[in-house]
XYZ file of C-alpha atoms in Angstrom:
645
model
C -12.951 -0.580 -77.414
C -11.991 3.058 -76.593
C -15.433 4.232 -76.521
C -16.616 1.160 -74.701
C -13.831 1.931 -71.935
C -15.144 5.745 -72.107
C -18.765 4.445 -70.987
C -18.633 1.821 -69.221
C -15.607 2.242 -66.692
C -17.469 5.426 -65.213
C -20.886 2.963 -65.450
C -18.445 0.241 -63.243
C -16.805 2.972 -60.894
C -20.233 3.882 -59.640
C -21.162 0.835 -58.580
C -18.283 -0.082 -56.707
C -18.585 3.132 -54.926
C -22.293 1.989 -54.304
C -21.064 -1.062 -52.689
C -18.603 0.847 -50.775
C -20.732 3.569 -49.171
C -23.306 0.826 -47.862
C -20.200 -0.803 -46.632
C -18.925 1.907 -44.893
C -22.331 2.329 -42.963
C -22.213 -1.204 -41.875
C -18.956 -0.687 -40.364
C -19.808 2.312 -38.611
C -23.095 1.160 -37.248
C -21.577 -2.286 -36.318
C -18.050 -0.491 -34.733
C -20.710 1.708 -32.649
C -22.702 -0.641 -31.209
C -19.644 -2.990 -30.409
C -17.967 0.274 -29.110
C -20.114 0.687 -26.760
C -20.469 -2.746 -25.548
C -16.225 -2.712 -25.204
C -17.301 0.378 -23.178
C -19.049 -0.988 -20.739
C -16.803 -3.807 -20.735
C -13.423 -1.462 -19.838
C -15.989 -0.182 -17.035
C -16.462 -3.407 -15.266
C -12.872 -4.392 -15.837
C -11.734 -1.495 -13.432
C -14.293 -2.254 -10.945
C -12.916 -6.126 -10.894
C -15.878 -7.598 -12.111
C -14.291 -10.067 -14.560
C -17.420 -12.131 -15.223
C -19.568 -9.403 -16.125
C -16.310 -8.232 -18.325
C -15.621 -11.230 -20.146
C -19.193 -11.089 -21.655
C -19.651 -7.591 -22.538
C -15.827 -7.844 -24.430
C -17.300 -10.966 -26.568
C -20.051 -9.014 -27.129
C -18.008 -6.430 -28.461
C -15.980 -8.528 -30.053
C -18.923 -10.134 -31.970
C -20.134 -6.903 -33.315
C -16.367 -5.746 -34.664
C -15.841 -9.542 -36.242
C -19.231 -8.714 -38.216
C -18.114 -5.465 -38.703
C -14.679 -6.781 -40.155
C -17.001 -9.724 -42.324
C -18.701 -6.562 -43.406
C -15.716 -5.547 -45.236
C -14.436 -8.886 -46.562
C -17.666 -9.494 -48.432
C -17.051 -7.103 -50.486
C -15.244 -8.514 -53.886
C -11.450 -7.045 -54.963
C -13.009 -4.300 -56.801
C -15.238 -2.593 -54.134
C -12.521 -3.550 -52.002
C -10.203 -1.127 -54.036
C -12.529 1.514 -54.219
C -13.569 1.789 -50.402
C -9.714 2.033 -50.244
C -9.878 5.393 -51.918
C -12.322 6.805 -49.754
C -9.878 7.901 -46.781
C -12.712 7.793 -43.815
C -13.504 4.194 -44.734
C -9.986 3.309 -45.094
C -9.389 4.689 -41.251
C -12.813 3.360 -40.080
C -11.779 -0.278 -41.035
C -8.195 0.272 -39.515
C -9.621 1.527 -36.322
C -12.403 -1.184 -36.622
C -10.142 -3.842 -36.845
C -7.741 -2.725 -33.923
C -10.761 -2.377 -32.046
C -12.054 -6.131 -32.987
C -8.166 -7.335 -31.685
C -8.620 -5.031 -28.633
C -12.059 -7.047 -27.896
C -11.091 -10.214 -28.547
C -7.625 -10.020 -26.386
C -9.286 -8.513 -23.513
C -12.424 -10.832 -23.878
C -9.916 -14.309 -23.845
C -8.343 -12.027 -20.598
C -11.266 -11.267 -18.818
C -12.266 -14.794 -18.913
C -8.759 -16.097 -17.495
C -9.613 -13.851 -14.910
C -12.931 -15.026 -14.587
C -12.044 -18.776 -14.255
C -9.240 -17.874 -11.867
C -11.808 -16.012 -9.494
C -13.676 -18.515 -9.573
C -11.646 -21.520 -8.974
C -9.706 -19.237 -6.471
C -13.304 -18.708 -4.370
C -14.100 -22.452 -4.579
C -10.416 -23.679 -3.351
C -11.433 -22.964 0.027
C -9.529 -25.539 1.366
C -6.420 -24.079 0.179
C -3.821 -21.527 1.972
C -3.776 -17.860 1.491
C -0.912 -18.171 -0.097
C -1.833 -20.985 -2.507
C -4.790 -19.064 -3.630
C -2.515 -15.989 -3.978
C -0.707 -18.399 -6.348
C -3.215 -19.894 -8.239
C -4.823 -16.118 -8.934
C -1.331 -14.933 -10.472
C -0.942 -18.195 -12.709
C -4.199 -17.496 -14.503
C -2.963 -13.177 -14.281
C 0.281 -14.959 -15.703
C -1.511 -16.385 -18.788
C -3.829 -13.326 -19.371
C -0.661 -10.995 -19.190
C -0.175 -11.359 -23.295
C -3.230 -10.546 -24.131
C -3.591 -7.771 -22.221
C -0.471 -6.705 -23.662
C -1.760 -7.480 -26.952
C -4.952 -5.303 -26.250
C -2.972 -1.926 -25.276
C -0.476 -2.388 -28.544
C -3.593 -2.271 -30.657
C -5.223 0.702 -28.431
C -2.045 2.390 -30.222
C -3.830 2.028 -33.674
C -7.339 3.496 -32.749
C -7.823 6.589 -35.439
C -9.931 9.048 -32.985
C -11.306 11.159 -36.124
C -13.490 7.813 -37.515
C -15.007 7.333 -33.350
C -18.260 8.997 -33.170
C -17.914 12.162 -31.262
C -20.175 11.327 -28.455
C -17.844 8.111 -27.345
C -14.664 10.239 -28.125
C -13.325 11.247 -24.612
C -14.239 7.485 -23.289
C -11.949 5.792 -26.270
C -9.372 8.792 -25.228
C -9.559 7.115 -21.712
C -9.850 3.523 -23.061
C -6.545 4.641 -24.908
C -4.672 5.370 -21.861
C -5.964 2.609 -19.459
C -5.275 -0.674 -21.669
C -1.354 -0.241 -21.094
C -1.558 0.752 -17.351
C -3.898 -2.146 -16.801
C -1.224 -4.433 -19.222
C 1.233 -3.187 -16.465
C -1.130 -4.031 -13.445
C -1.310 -7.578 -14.917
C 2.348 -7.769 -14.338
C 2.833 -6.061 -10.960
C -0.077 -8.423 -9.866
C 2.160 -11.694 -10.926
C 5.349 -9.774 -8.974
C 3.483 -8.666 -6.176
C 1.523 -11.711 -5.635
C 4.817 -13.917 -5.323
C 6.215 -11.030 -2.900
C 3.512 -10.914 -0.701
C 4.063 -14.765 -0.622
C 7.133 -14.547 0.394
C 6.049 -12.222 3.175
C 3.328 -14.660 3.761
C 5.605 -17.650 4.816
C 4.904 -19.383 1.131
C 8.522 -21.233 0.836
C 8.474 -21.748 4.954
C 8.086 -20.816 8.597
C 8.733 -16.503 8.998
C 8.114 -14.853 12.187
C 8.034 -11.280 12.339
C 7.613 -8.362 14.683
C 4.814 -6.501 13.040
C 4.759 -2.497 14.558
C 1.333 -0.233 14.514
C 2.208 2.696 13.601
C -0.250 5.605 14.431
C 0.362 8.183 12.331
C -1.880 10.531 14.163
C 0.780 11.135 16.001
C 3.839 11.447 13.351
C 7.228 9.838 14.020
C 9.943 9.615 11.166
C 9.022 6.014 9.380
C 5.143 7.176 9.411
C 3.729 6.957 13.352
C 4.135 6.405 16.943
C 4.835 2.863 17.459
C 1.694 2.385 20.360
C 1.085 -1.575 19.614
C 3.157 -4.344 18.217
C 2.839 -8.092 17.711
C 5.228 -11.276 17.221
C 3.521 -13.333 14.420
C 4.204 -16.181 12.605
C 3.211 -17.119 9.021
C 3.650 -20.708 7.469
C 2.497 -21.393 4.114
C 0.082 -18.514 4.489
C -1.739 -19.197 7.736
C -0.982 -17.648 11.275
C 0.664 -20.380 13.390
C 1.565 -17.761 15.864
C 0.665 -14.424 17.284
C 1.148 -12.626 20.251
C -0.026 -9.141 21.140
C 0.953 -7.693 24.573
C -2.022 -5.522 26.217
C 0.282 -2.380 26.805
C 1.716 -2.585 23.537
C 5.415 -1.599 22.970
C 5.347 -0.007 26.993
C 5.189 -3.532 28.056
C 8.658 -4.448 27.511
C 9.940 -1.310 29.546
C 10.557 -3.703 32.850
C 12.499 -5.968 30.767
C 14.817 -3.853 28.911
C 18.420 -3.912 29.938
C 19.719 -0.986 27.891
C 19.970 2.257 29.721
C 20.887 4.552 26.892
C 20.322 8.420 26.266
C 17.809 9.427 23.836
C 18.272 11.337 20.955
C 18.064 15.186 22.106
C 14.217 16.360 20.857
C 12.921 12.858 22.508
C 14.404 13.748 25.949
C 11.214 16.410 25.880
C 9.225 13.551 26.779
C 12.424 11.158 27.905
C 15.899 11.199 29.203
C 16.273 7.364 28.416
C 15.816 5.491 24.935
C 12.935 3.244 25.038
C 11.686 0.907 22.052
C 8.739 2.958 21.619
C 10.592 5.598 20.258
C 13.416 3.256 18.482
C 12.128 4.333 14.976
C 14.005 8.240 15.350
C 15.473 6.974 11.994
C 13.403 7.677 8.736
C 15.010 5.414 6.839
C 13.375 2.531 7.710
C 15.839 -0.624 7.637
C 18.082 1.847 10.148
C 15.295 2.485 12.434
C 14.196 -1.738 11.806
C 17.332 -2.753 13.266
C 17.119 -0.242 15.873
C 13.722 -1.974 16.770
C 15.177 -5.294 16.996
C 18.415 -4.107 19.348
C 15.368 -2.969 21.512
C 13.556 -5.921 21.504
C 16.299 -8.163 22.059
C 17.867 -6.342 25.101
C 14.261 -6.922 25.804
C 14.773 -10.129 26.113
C 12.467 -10.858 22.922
C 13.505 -13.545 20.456
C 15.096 -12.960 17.184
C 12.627 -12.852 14.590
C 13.034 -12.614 10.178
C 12.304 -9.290 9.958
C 10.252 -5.833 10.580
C 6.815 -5.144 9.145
C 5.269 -1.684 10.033
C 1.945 -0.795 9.122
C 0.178 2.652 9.373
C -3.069 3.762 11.191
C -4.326 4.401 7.557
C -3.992 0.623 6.313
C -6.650 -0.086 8.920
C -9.304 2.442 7.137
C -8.837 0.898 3.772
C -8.960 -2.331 4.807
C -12.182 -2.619 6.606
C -13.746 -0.875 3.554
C -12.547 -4.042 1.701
C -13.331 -6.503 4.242
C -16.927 -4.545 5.484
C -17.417 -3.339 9.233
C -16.076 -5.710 12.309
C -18.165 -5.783 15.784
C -15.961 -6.396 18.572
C -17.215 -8.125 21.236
C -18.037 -6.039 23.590
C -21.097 -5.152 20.453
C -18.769 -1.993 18.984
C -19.174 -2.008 15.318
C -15.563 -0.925 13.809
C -15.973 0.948 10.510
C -13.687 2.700 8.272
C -15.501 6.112 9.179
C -14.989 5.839 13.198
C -11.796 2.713 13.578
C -8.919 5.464 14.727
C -11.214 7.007 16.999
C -12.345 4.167 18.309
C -8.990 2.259 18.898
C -7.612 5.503 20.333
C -10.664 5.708 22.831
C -10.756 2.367 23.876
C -6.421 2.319 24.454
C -6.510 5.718 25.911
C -9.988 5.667 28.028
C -12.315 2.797 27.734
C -10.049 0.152 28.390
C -10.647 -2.196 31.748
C -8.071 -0.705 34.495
C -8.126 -3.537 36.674
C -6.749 -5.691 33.597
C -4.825 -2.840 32.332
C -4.222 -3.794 28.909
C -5.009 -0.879 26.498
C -4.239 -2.146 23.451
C -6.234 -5.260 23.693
C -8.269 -3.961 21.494
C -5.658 -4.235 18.452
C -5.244 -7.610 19.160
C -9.004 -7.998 18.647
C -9.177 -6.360 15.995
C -6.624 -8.436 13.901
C -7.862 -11.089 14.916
C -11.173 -10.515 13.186
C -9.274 -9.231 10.368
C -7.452 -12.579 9.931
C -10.595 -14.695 10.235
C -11.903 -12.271 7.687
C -9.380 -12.982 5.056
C -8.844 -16.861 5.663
C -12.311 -17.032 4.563
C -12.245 -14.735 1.727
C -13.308 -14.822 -1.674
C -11.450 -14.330 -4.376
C -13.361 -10.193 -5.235
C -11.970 -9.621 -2.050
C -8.809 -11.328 -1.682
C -7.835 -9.080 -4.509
C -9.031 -6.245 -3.032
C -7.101 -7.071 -0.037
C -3.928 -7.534 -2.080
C -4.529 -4.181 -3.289
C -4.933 -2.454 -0.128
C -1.269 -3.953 0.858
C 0.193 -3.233 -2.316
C -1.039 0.466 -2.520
C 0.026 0.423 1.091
C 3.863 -1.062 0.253
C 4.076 1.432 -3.163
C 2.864 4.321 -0.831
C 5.171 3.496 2.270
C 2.488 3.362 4.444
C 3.828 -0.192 5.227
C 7.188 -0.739 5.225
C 9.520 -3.891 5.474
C 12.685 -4.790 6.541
C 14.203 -8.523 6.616
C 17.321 -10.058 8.112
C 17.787 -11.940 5.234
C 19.815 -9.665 2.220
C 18.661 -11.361 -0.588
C 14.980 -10.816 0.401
C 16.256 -6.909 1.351
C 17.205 -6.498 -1.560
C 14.146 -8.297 -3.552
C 11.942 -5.846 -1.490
C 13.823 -3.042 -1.698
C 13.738 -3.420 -5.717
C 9.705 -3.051 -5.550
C 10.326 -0.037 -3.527
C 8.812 -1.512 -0.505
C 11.811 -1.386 1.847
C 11.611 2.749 2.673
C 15.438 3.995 2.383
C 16.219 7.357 2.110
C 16.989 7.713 -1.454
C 20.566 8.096 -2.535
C 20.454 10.934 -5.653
C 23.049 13.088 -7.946
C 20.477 16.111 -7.805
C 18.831 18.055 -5.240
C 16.974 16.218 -2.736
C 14.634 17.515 0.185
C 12.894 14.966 2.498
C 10.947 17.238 5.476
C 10.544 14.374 8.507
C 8.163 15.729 11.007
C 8.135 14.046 14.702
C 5.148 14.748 17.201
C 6.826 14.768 20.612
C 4.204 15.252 23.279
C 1.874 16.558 20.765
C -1.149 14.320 21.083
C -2.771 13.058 18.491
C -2.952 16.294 16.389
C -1.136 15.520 12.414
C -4.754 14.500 12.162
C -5.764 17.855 11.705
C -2.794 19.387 10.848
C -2.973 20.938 6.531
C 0.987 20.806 5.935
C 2.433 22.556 2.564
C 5.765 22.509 1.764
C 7.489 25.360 -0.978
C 10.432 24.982 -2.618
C 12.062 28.353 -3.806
C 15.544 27.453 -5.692
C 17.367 30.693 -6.723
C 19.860 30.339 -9.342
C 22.630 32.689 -9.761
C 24.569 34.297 -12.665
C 27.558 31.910 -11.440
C 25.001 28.482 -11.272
C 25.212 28.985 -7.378
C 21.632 27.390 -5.648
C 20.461 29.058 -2.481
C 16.896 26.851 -1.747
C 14.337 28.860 0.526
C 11.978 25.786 2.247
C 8.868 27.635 3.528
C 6.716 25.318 5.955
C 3.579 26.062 6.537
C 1.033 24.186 9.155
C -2.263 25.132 10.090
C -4.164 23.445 13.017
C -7.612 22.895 12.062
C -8.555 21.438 15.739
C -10.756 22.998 18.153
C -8.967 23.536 21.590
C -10.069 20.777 24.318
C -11.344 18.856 21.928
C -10.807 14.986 22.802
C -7.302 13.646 21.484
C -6.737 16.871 19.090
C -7.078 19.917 21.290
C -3.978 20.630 22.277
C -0.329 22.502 20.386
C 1.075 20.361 18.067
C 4.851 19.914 19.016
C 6.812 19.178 15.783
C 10.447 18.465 15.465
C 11.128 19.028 12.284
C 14.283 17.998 10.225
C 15.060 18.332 6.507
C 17.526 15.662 4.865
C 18.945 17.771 2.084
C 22.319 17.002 -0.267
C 25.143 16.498 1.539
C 27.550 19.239 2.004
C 24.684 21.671 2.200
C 25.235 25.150 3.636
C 22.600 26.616 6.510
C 22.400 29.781 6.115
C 19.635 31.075 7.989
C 16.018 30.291 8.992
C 12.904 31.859 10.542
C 9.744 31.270 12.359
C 11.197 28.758 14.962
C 9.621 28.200 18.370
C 12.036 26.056 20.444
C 11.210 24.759 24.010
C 12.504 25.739 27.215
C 15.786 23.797 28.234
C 13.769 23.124 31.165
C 11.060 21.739 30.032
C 13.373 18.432 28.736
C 13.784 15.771 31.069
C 16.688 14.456 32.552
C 17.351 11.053 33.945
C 17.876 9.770 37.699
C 20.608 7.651 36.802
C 23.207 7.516 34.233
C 22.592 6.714 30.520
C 25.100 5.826 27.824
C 25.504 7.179 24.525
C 23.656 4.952 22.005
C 26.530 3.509 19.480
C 24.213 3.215 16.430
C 22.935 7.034 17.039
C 26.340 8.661 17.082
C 27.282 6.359 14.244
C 24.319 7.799 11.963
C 24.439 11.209 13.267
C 27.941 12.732 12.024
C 29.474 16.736 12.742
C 26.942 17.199 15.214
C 27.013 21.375 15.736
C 23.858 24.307 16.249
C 23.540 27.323 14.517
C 23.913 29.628 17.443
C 21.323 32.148 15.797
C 18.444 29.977 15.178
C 19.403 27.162 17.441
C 18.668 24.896 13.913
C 20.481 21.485 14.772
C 23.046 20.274 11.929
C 24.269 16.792 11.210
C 25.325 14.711 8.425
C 22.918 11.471 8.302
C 22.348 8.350 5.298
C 24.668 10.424 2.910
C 22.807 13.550 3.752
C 23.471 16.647 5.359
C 20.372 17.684 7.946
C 18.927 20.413 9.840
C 16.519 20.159 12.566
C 14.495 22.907 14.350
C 11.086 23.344 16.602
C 7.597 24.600 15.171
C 4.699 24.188 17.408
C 1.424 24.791 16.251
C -1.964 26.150 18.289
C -5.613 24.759 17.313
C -6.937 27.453 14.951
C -3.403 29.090 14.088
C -0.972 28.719 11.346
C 2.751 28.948 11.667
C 5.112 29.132 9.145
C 8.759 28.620 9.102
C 12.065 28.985 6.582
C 15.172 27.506 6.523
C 17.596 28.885 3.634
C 21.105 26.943 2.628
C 23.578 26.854 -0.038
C 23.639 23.309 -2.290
C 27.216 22.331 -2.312
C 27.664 22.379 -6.157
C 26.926 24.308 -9.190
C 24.048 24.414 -11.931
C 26.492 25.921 -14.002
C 29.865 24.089 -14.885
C 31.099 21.607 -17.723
C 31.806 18.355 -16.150
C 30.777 14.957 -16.849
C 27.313 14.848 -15.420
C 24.507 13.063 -17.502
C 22.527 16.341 -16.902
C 25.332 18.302 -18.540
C 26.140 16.008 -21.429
C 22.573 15.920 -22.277
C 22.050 19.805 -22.037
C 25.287 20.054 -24.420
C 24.391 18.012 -26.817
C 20.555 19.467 -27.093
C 22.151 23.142 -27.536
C 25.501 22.509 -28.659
C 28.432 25.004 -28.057
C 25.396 27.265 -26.497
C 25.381 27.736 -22.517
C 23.460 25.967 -20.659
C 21.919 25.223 -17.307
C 20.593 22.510 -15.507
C 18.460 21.788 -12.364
C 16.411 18.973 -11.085
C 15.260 18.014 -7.711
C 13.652 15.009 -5.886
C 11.224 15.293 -3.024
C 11.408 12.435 -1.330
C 7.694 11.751 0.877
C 7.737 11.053 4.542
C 5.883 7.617 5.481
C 2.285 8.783 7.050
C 2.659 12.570 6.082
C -0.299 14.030 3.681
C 1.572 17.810 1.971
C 1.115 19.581 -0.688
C 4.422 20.460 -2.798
C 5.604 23.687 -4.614
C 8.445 23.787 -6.231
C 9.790 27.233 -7.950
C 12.707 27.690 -9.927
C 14.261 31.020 -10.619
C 16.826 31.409 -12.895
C 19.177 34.285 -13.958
C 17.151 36.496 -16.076
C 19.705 35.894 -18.695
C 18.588 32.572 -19.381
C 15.570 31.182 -21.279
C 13.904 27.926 -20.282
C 14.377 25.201 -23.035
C 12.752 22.363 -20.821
C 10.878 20.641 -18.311
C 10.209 17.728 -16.897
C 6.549 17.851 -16.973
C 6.014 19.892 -20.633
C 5.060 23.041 -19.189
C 6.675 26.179 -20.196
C 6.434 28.228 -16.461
C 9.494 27.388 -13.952
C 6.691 26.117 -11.273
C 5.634 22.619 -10.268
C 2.752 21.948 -7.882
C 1.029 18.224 -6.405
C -1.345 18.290 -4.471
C -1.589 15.711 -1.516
C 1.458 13.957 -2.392
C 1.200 10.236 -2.452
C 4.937 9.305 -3.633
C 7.950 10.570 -4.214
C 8.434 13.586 -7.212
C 10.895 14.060 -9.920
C 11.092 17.016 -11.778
C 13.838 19.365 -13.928
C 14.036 22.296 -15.857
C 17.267 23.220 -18.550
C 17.843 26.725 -19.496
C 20.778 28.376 -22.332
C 21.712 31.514 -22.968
């Protein structure tokens, strides 16, 4: 028995590893070719095309299930000994996470694809009924999605073939953000609903902002429209020629303008009513326009950016007006601004007719829709909403605050750290932000002590050519920065303030606006730099001139105190957390928020220099320098640094 064990186990042991090595091939060959059918598949999932996605994932999925059969054919004992070979071991793991991946993202892409399609055949149905129906079938698809990006968790990158490795790497990383899209599309959809008139009658005054020409919530307000939505459909929509100057005749409020505006105007019109940048202040300041306006009351305050328009006519294709203008999203601003500024008819005198036209053929354009674009028009608004380039406000709090909890309702953010939002506002400046490159440092110097002195460096350079049409002429920026309240100016440079004689001053007498003096608190100057300082939205601010030339670059500071410590033992969460990480050691603590002006393109740089006695321990974004940078920043940054000594 002995000796029979002696030969014959090693006889037995070889062909089990046999079996197992032809196995293992299988698998591989099998996992490759269905790896790069799921491939393909992720590909067409990003671009939306859920048909083409669903088949290429059951593809996929067929080649991992025979893959997987592969395996299970083999009898206990093979079975055992492929699980001593360690790269078959993690090739069947991976394999088999790959097979769930394909066949939960396969049953997904086909919810999707049914709900496209029944979504382009219903017609018949409302906006917002279709919006419905496409985030019921999102709805059902949700769990497998979620499904898919748990098992993208147990993908073993050594056993993927090398040449595929940096597309499962991305694979990796995309099946849980598009898990999470799945379930902002189900929020979102019922939000824009809501917005849509979906549970009833809303009517709204909708503002175009023109960020061209930067205000504080994103642009000058040059058009505006009353609209109503029921169930999804416009029942109502009016669009005065001369956009917001139209109501000038009928507005009963004679009330002073807030100080930089009176370069342009003593009185306070409604076309500069959004001086506020938080948004539900400057809303309501809208509405107390439009009201002594005689307008009616209305559910709330959309605003919508220039930019919305470019993105949305490259979802919904060019537009011809019909005067036979062909509106693009290369040449719309230009055009619009030609047409209100130039082109229009001045014996009808109506200069912003042409918005009106324009949404009109945007509306018939989406009421006939199908569902590859519907979605692409949802995205468009909800990149729009996330990115404050539109902004709402409603009368109604519960809706507030159901907006304001998807971040679409553009406060100024309340924070326990450092905070800088920069609000630029174009007055009499044309139409030059267009071509204005804006970059924004952050220099916070740290003492011994834990005092913070910030330096914020501006910096603008005009890239327009002088006389050119609309952008050839000094950009004239008011500039403010909301920073923590309690804040200490200390000095600043580089300012360029007008002439007092250059602001106007009113034939009659004007009234100090109530809401204005209520939001702007300790009203004094800095009789050195002439930098304005309030306290505003739980803020302290300080406001100053910079005009820029085509072809120049100007460049100013402002330096101030914070009004607390980095250093001190109290009962912050940044404290307690920097305690218990280093214990009875010192330590120090700094982080900041930037919060992003609506319509405003910068890039950020934030430096941190701390007492050459201390050592970094931490940072918010891994990286072992005291120096965060974004480029073009799209939302609103976070970052944080801890040091000991």
């Amino acid at each position: 028995a002995t000796l029979a064990a002696i030969v014959l186990l090693p006889l037995q042991a070889s062909f089990v590893f046999a079996d197992a090595l032809t196995t293992k091939q299988q698998v591989e060959d099998r996992s490759s070719a269905g790896l790069s059918q799921f491939l393909r598949g992720a590909d067409a999932l990003q671009e939306q095309d859920f048909s083409a996605a669903s088949t290429l994932f059951g593809n996929a999925s067929g080649a991992f299930a025979s893959a997987s059969q592969s395996l299970d054919d083999v009898h206990g004992a093979v079975a055992a000994a492929v699980s001593l070979i360690p790269s078959t071991e993690k090739t069947a793991s991976t394999a088999q996470a790959l097979l769930d991946i394909g066949e939960s993202v396969s049953r997904a892409s086909n919810l999707l694809a049914k709900g496209m399609d029944e979504v382009t055949a219903a017609q018949a149905l409302s906006v917002t009924d279709r919006l419905a129906l496409m985030a019921a079938y999102t709805q059902e698809a949700l769990p497998e999605m979620q499904k898919a990006a748990y098992a993208s968790q147990q993908i073993d990158l050594e056993v993927v073939p090398e040449d595929m490795r940096d597309r499962v790497t991305q694979m990796i990383a995309i099946l849980p953000a598009l898990a999470q899209s799945f379930d902002e599309v189900v929020t979102h959809a019922d939000a824009l609903g809501t917005l849509l008139g979906a549970d009833g009658k809303r009517t709204y005054m909708v503002v175009f902002q023109n960020n061209t020409e930067l205000r504080p919530t994103g642009g000058f307000m040059g058009s505006f429209a009353e609209v109503s939505f029921d169930d999804g459909a416009i029942t109502n929509m009016r669009i005065p020629g001369g956009g917001t100057y139209d109501i000038q005749g009928q507005l009963h409020a004679f009330v002073a303008a807030p100080g930089p505006l009176q370069l342009v105007r003593a009185r306070w019109e409604f076309q500069d009513a959004n001086w506020f940048p938080d948004f539900p202040t400057s809303a309501r300041k809208m509405l107390w326009f439009y009201e002594s306006a005689g307008g009616p009351s209305v559910n709330g305050v959309l605003s919508i950016n220039a930019d919305v328009l470019e993105r949305l006519l490259v979802a919904l294709g060019p537009m011809t007006l019909e005067g036979g203008t062909e509106l693009n999203a290369e040449n719309v601003l230009f055009e619009i601004q030609k047409e209100a500024e130039i082109g229009y008819d001045k014996e009808i005198n109506a200069p912003k007719a042409i918005v009106g036209e324009l949404t009109r053929l945007i509306f018939d354009k989406l009421e006939a829709a199908d569902a590859q674009t519907l979605l692409q028009v949802t995205s468009v608004f909800v990149d729009s909403l996330n990115g404050r380039d539109m902004q709402v406000y409603f009368s109604e709090n519960s809706l507030q605050s159901t907006m304001k909890d998807l971040g679409w309702t553009g406060e100024v953010r309340a924070t326990a750290d450092d905070y800088l939002m920069v609000v630029h506002t174009n007055v009499g400046g044309g139409k030059t932000d267009t071509v204005i490159d804006r970059d924004v440092t952050i220099d916070s110097f740290i003492a011994e002590d834990g005092t913070i002195e910030n330096t914020v460096t501006l910096t603008q350079t005009h890239r327009g050519m002088a006389n050119a049409l609309f952008t050839g002429i000094n950009n004239v920026d008011y500039v403010r920065l909301y920073v923590p309240k309690g804040s200490t100016f200390i000095t600043g440079t580089g300012f360029e303030v007008p002439s007092s004689d250059v602001f106007q001053e009113s034939e009659y007498p004007l009234e100090v606006d109530e809401d204005l003096a209520i939001a702007m608190q300790n009203v004094t100057k800095d009789p050195m730099t002439e930098t304005d300082m309030w306290d505003e939205q739980g803020k302290t601010v300080f406001g100053n001139w910079m005009q820029t030339a085509p072809g120049e670059t100007q460049i100013v500071t402002f330096t101030y105190r914070l009004p607390w410590r980095a250093l001190h033992d109290d009962s912050s969460s940044a404290w307690a957390f920097a305690k218990q990480v280093f214990g009875s050691r010192e330590a120090l603590s700094y982080a900041t928020v930037v919060q992003k002006q609506s319509g405003v393109a910068q890039n950020v740089l934030i430096r941190v220099h701390a007492p050459a006695s201390f050592t970094q321990m931490w940072s918010s974004d891994g990286e072992t320098d005291k120096e965060f940078y974004v480029e073009d920043q799209h939302s609103d940054l976070f970052t944080g640094w801890i040091f000991e000594r």
